[in-house]
PDB file of C-alpha atoms in Angstrom:
ATOM      1  CA  UNK A   1       8.892 116.636  57.303  1.00 48.00           C
ATOM      2  CA  UNK A   2       9.374 116.934  53.538  1.00 54.00           C
ATOM      3  CA  UNK A   3       9.150 120.369  52.067  1.00 57.00           C
ATOM      4  CA  UNK A   4      11.691 120.527  49.260  1.00 76.00           C
ATOM      5  CA  UNK A   5      10.481 121.016  45.704  1.00 87.00           C
ATOM      6  CA  UNK A   6      11.458 118.100  43.458  1.00 92.00           C
ATOM      7  CA  UNK A   7      14.471 118.690  41.220  1.00 96.00           C
ATOM      8  CA  UNK A   8      14.623 117.107  37.756  1.00 97.00           C
ATOM      9  CA  UNK A   9      18.021 115.749  36.825  1.00 97.00           C
ATOM     10  CA  UNK A  10      19.518 113.162  34.477  1.00 97.00           C
ATOM     11  CA  UNK A  11      19.018 109.597  35.584  1.00 97.00           C
ATOM     12  CA  UNK A  12      22.153 107.673  36.529  1.00 96.00           C
ATOM     13  CA  UNK A  13      22.768 103.937  36.905  1.00 93.00           C
ATOM     14  CA  UNK A  14      22.692 104.471  40.663  1.00 96.00           C
ATOM     15  CA  UNK A  15      19.005 105.461  40.386  1.00 96.00           C
ATOM     16  CA  UNK A  16      17.809 102.119  39.004  1.00 93.00           C
ATOM     17  CA  UNK A  17      16.831 100.444  42.294  1.00 94.00           C
ATOM     18  CA  UNK A  18      14.939 103.513  43.551  1.00 96.00           C
ATOM     19  CA  UNK A  19      13.167 103.910  40.206  1.00 95.00           C
ATOM     20  CA  UNK A  20      12.105 100.259  40.280  1.00 92.00           C
ATOM     21  CA  UNK A  21      10.829 100.653  43.847  1.00 93.00           C
ATOM     22  CA  UNK A  22       8.770 103.654  42.768  1.00 95.00           C
ATOM     23  CA  UNK A  23       7.510 101.871  39.643  1.00 92.00           C
ATOM     24  CA  UNK A  24       6.453  98.911  41.802  1.00 89.00           C
ATOM     25  CA  UNK A  25       4.374 101.265  43.987  1.00 92.00           C
ATOM     26  CA  UNK A  26       2.832 102.918  40.928  1.00 90.00           C
ATOM     27  CA  UNK A  27       2.013  99.539  39.376  1.00 85.00           C
ATOM     28  CA  UNK A  28       0.390  98.297  42.584  1.00 85.00           C
ATOM     29  CA  UNK A  29      -1.803 101.406  42.755  1.00 88.00           C
ATOM     30  CA  UNK A  30      -2.606 102.103  39.094  1.00 80.00           C
ATOM     31  CA  UNK A  31      -1.732  98.988  37.122  1.00 76.00           C
ATOM     32  CA  UNK A  32       0.847 100.948  35.094  1.00 74.00           C
ATOM     33  CA  UNK A  33       2.371  99.556  33.020  1.00 79.00           C
ATOM     34  CA  UNK A  34      -0.810  98.051  31.681  1.00 70.00           C
ATOM     35  CA  UNK A  35       0.677  94.873  30.255  1.00 70.00           C
ATOM     36  CA  UNK A  36       3.176  93.534  32.782  1.00 66.00           C
ATOM     37  CA  UNK A  37       3.093  91.618  36.005  1.00 57.00           C
ATOM     38  CA  UNK A  38       5.027  93.184  38.921  1.00 56.00           C
ATOM     39  CA  UNK A  39       7.866  90.652  38.552  1.00 66.00           C
ATOM     40  CA  UNK A  40       8.395  91.860  34.990  1.00 81.00           C
ATOM     41  CA  UNK A  41       8.919  95.504  35.928  1.00 73.00           C
ATOM     42  CA  UNK A  42      12.738  95.392  35.653  1.00 77.00           C
ATOM     43  CA  UNK A  43      12.446  94.238  32.021  1.00 76.00           C
ATOM     44  CA  UNK A  44       9.884  96.974  31.313  1.00 76.00           C
ATOM     45  CA  UNK A  45      12.116  99.623  32.876  1.00 77.00           C
ATOM     46  CA  UNK A  46      15.206  98.582  30.913  1.00 82.00           C
ATOM     47  CA  UNK A  47      15.389  99.608  27.242  1.00 83.00           C
ATOM     48  CA  UNK A  48      18.078  99.311  24.613  1.00 86.00           C
ATOM     49  CA  UNK A  49      16.502 102.304  22.876  1.00 92.00           C
ATOM     50  CA  UNK A  50      16.658 104.803  25.731  1.00 92.00           C
ATOM     51  CA  UNK A  51      18.224 108.004  24.415  1.00 94.00           C
ATOM     52  CA  UNK A  52      17.967 109.904  27.688  1.00 96.00           C
ATOM     53  CA  UNK A  53      16.085 109.723  30.973  1.00 96.00           C
ATOM     54  CA  UNK A  54      15.443 111.992  33.913  1.00 98.00           C
ATOM     55  CA  UNK A  55      14.315 111.545  37.477  1.00 98.00           C
ATOM     56  CA  UNK A  56      12.605 113.901  39.858  1.00 98.00           C
ATOM     57  CA  UNK A  57      14.242 113.857  43.257  1.00 97.00           C
ATOM     58  CA  UNK A  58      12.984 115.343  46.499  1.00 95.00           C
ATOM     59  CA  UNK A  59      14.907 115.173  49.745  1.00 93.00           C
ATOM     60  CA  UNK A  60      17.172 112.480  48.280  1.00 93.00           C
ATOM     61  CA  UNK A  61      14.240 110.290  47.184  1.00 96.00           C
ATOM     62  CA  UNK A  62      13.277 109.497  43.583  1.00 97.00           C
ATOM     63  CA  UNK A  63       9.663 110.638  43.133  1.00 97.00           C
ATOM     64  CA  UNK A  64       9.302 110.646  39.342  1.00 97.00           C
ATOM     65  CA  UNK A  65      10.789 109.415  36.083  1.00 96.00           C
ATOM     66  CA  UNK A  66      10.529 110.052  32.337  1.00 97.00           C
ATOM     67  CA  UNK A  67      12.570 108.916  29.335  1.00 97.00           C
ATOM     68  CA  UNK A  68      12.914 109.431  25.616  1.00 97.00           C
ATOM     69  CA  UNK A  69      13.355 106.296  23.535  1.00 96.00           C
ATOM     70  CA  UNK A  70      14.468 106.188  19.916  1.00 95.00           C
ATOM     71  CA  UNK A  71      13.715 102.689  18.613  1.00 94.00           C
ATOM     72  CA  UNK A  72      14.333 102.122  14.904  1.00 91.00           C
ATOM     73  CA  UNK A  73      10.709 101.037  14.521  1.00 90.00           C
ATOM     74  CA  UNK A  74       7.704 100.953  16.764  1.00 94.00           C
ATOM     75  CA  UNK A  75       3.944 100.873  16.089  1.00 96.00           C
ATOM     76  CA  UNK A  76       3.448 104.133  17.997  1.00 97.00           C
ATOM     77  CA  UNK A  77       6.113 105.854  15.931  1.00 97.00           C
ATOM     78  CA  UNK A  78       4.505 104.517  12.747  1.00 97.00           C
ATOM     79  CA  UNK A  79       1.102 106.003  13.672  1.00 97.00           C
ATOM     80  CA  UNK A  80       2.731 109.333  14.576  1.00 97.00           C
ATOM     81  CA  UNK A  81       4.837 109.375  11.400  1.00 97.00           C
ATOM     82  CA  UNK A  82       1.747 108.799   9.255  1.00 97.00           C
ATOM     83  CA  UNK A  83      -0.119 111.598  11.059  1.00 96.00           C
ATOM     84  CA  UNK A  84       2.725 114.142  10.891  1.00 95.00           C
ATOM     85  CA  UNK A  85       4.521 113.227   7.682  1.00 96.00           C
ATOM     86  CA  UNK A  86       7.771 113.058   9.652  1.00 96.00           C
ATOM     87  CA  UNK A  87      10.058 110.067   9.277  1.00 97.00           C
ATOM     88  CA  UNK A  88      10.241 107.614  12.186  1.00 96.00           C
ATOM     89  CA  UNK A  89      13.856 108.769  12.623  1.00 95.00           C
ATOM     90  CA  UNK A  90      12.536 112.262  13.313  1.00 96.00           C
ATOM     91  CA  UNK A  91      10.522 111.115  16.332  1.00 97.00           C
ATOM     92  CA  UNK A  92      11.337 110.236  19.931  1.00 97.00           C
ATOM     93  CA  UNK A  93       9.031 108.185  22.129  1.00 97.00           C
ATOM     94  CA  UNK A  94       8.246 109.755  25.499  1.00 97.00           C
ATOM     95  CA  UNK A  95       8.227 106.708  27.754  1.00 94.00           C
ATOM     96  CA  UNK A  96       8.282 105.417  31.306  1.00 93.00           C
ATOM     97  CA  UNK A  97       6.566 108.438  32.814  1.00 94.00           C
ATOM     98  CA  UNK A  98       5.596 107.763  36.392  1.00 93.00           C
ATOM     99  CA  UNK A  99       5.189 109.853  39.533  1.00 95.00           C
ATOM    100  CA  UNK A 100       4.931 108.910  43.199  1.00 96.00           C
ATOM    101  CA  UNK A 101       1.237 108.485  44.031  1.00 93.00           C
ATOM    102  CA  UNK A 102       1.445 110.962  46.908  1.00 93.00           C
ATOM    103  CA  UNK A 103       2.686 113.665  44.511  1.00 92.00           C
ATOM    104  CA  UNK A 104      -0.086 113.331  41.938  1.00 86.00           C
ATOM    105  CA  UNK A 105      -1.806 116.571  41.002  1.00 88.00           C
ATOM    106  CA  UNK A 106       1.166 118.664  42.135  1.00 91.00           C
ATOM    107  CA  UNK A 107       2.419 119.462  38.627  1.00 93.00           C
ATOM    108  CA  UNK A 108       5.336 117.041  38.808  1.00 95.00           C
ATOM    109  CA  UNK A 109       4.116 114.835  35.948  1.00 93.00           C
ATOM    110  CA  UNK A 110       3.515 117.934  33.852  1.00 95.00           C
ATOM    111  CA  UNK A 111       7.043 119.183  34.637  1.00 96.00           C
ATOM    112  CA  UNK A 112       8.564 115.836  33.626  1.00 97.00           C
ATOM    113  CA  UNK A 113       6.599 115.812  30.355  1.00 96.00           C
ATOM    114  CA  UNK A 114       7.696 119.353  29.556  1.00 96.00           C
ATOM    115  CA  UNK A 115      11.315 118.555  30.419  1.00 97.00           C
ATOM    116  CA  UNK A 116      11.522 115.520  28.136  1.00 97.00           C
ATOM    117  CA  UNK A 117       9.514 117.157  25.350  1.00 96.00           C
ATOM    118  CA  UNK A 118      11.886 120.134  25.298  1.00 96.00           C
ATOM    119  CA  UNK A 119      14.888 117.821  24.876  1.00 96.00           C
ATOM    120  CA  UNK A 120      13.643 115.962  21.766  1.00 96.00           C
ATOM    121  CA  UNK A 121      14.351 118.881  19.364  1.00 96.00           C
ATOM    122  CA  UNK A 122      17.984 118.910  20.554  1.00 94.00           C
ATOM    123  CA  UNK A 123      18.354 115.673  18.559  1.00 92.00           C
ATOM    124  CA  UNK A 124      16.228 116.920  15.677  1.00 95.00           C
ATOM    125  CA  UNK A 125      13.203 114.931  16.851  1.00 96.00           C
ATOM    126  CA  UNK A 126       9.628 115.555  17.906  1.00 97.00           C
ATOM    127  CA  UNK A 127       8.264 113.770  20.955  1.00 98.00           C
ATOM    128  CA  UNK A 128       5.392 111.304  20.597  1.00 98.00           C
ATOM    129  CA  UNK A 129       3.723 108.977  23.068  1.00 97.00           C
ATOM    130  CA  UNK A 130       1.056 106.383  23.520  1.00 95.00           C
ATOM    131  CA  UNK A 131      -1.296 106.174  26.457  1.00 94.00           C
ATOM    132  CA  UNK A 132      -3.923 103.660  27.444  1.00 89.00           C
ATOM    133  CA  UNK A 133      -7.419 104.805  26.561  1.00 90.00           C
ATOM    134  CA  UNK A 134      -8.352 103.503  30.021  1.00 85.00           C
ATOM    135  CA  UNK A 135      -6.191 106.194  31.691  1.00 84.00           C
ATOM    136  CA  UNK A 136      -8.296 109.381  31.418  1.00 88.00           C
ATOM    137  CA  UNK A 137      -6.158 111.414  33.834  1.00 85.00           C
ATOM    138  CA  UNK A 138      -3.065 110.819  31.702  1.00 87.00           C
ATOM    139  CA  UNK A 139      -4.985 111.628  28.504  1.00 92.00           C
ATOM    140  CA  UNK A 140      -6.228 114.844  30.107  1.00 92.00           C
ATOM    141  CA  UNK A 141      -2.682 115.829  31.092  1.00 91.00           C
ATOM    142  CA  UNK A 142      -1.302 115.427  27.559  1.00 95.00           C
ATOM    143  CA  UNK A 143      -4.233 117.204  25.952  1.00 95.00           C
ATOM    144  CA  UNK A 144      -3.969 120.099  28.420  1.00 95.00           C
ATOM    145  CA  UNK A 145      -0.312 120.438  27.407  1.00 95.00           C
ATOM    146  CA  UNK A 146      -1.274 120.825  23.756  1.00 96.00           C
ATOM    147  CA  UNK A 147      -0.385 117.328  22.585  1.00 97.00           C
ATOM    148  CA  UNK A 148      -2.282 116.415  19.420  1.00 97.00           C
ATOM    149  CA  UNK A 149      -4.018 113.096  18.957  1.00 97.00           C
ATOM    150  CA  UNK A 150      -2.443 111.315  16.004  1.00 97.00           C
ATOM    151  CA  UNK A 151      -4.677 108.252  16.100  1.00 97.00           C
ATOM    152  CA  UNK A 152      -5.527 105.093  17.949  1.00 96.00           C
ATOM    153  CA  UNK A 153      -3.507 101.928  18.139  1.00 96.00           C
ATOM    154  CA  UNK A 154      -4.687  98.495  19.201  1.00 95.00           C
ATOM    155  CA  UNK A 155      -1.781  96.220  20.081  1.00 90.00           C
ATOM    156  CA  UNK A 156      -2.436  92.507  20.373  1.00 89.00           C
ATOM    157  CA  UNK A 157       0.106  90.944  22.735  1.00 81.00           C
ATOM    158  CA  UNK A 158      -0.221  87.277  21.862  1.00 82.00           C
ATOM    159  CA  UNK A 159       2.824  86.235  23.929  1.00 77.00           C
ATOM    160  CA  UNK A 160       0.742  86.580  27.104  1.00 73.00           C
ATOM    161  CA  UNK A 161      -1.523  83.876  28.451  1.00 74.00           C
ATOM    162  CA  UNK A 162      -4.243  84.885  27.940  1.00 81.00           C
ATOM    163  CA  UNK A 163      -3.388  87.295  25.096  1.00 85.00           C
ATOM    164  CA  UNK A 164      -3.733  90.994  25.913  1.00 83.00           C
ATOM    165  CA  UNK A 165      -5.222  93.803  23.866  1.00 89.00           C
ATOM    166  CA  UNK A 166      -3.732  97.230  24.583  1.00 88.00           C
ATOM    167  CA  UNK A 167      -6.057 100.001  23.464  1.00 92.00           C
ATOM    168  CA  UNK A 168      -3.887 103.073  23.051  1.00 95.00           C
ATOM    169  CA  UNK A 169      -4.111 106.665  21.917  1.00 96.00           C
ATOM    170  CA  UNK A 170      -1.103 108.088  20.105  1.00 98.00           C
ATOM    171  CA  UNK A 171      -0.168 111.738  20.583  1.00 98.00           C
ATOM    172  CA  UNK A 172       2.435 114.043  19.092  1.00 98.00           C
ATOM    173  CA  UNK A 173       3.900 116.911  21.059  1.00 97.00           C
ATOM    174  CA  UNK A 174       3.140 120.502  20.186  1.00 93.00           C
ATOM    175  CA  UNK A 175       5.462 122.035  17.615  1.00 81.00           C
ATOM    176  CA  UNK A 176       8.721 123.070  19.260  1.00 69.00           C
TER     177      UNK A 176
END
């Protein structure tokens, strides 16, 4: 019987397989990420721009993940920079947030968002994110945490057959 409260800690290389297993379960249930087939999840999970990442662990099992990415350019960062007046280099992209389906509505996603958001100012950055407009529960979470809508972003992914349109909302974190 599991009773332990999840602990948030820095992600290590040893966590990759468990994170991918969890992401596969999340994708099968929710379709997140919105634009990848299950076989492409390892590529989605890997990022050259990851500045830091954390996992939530309960009883030795990975039950959540969040990261901050700092790409040199990104459409989401551009929308957020225009809305805030901050340079792209002053922003960090909150990314790869996912929680075990059985732990939804327990506050774990909220705790992961707060954890990552609090770390961005350490590097002189403000956290931003994009979220599919088709994911109202995620939108509600960010708005309840005080995230401010910076604008909408429609990404046309023409490399897919058929091409995909991602309809996103861009948010900036509350002032630190």
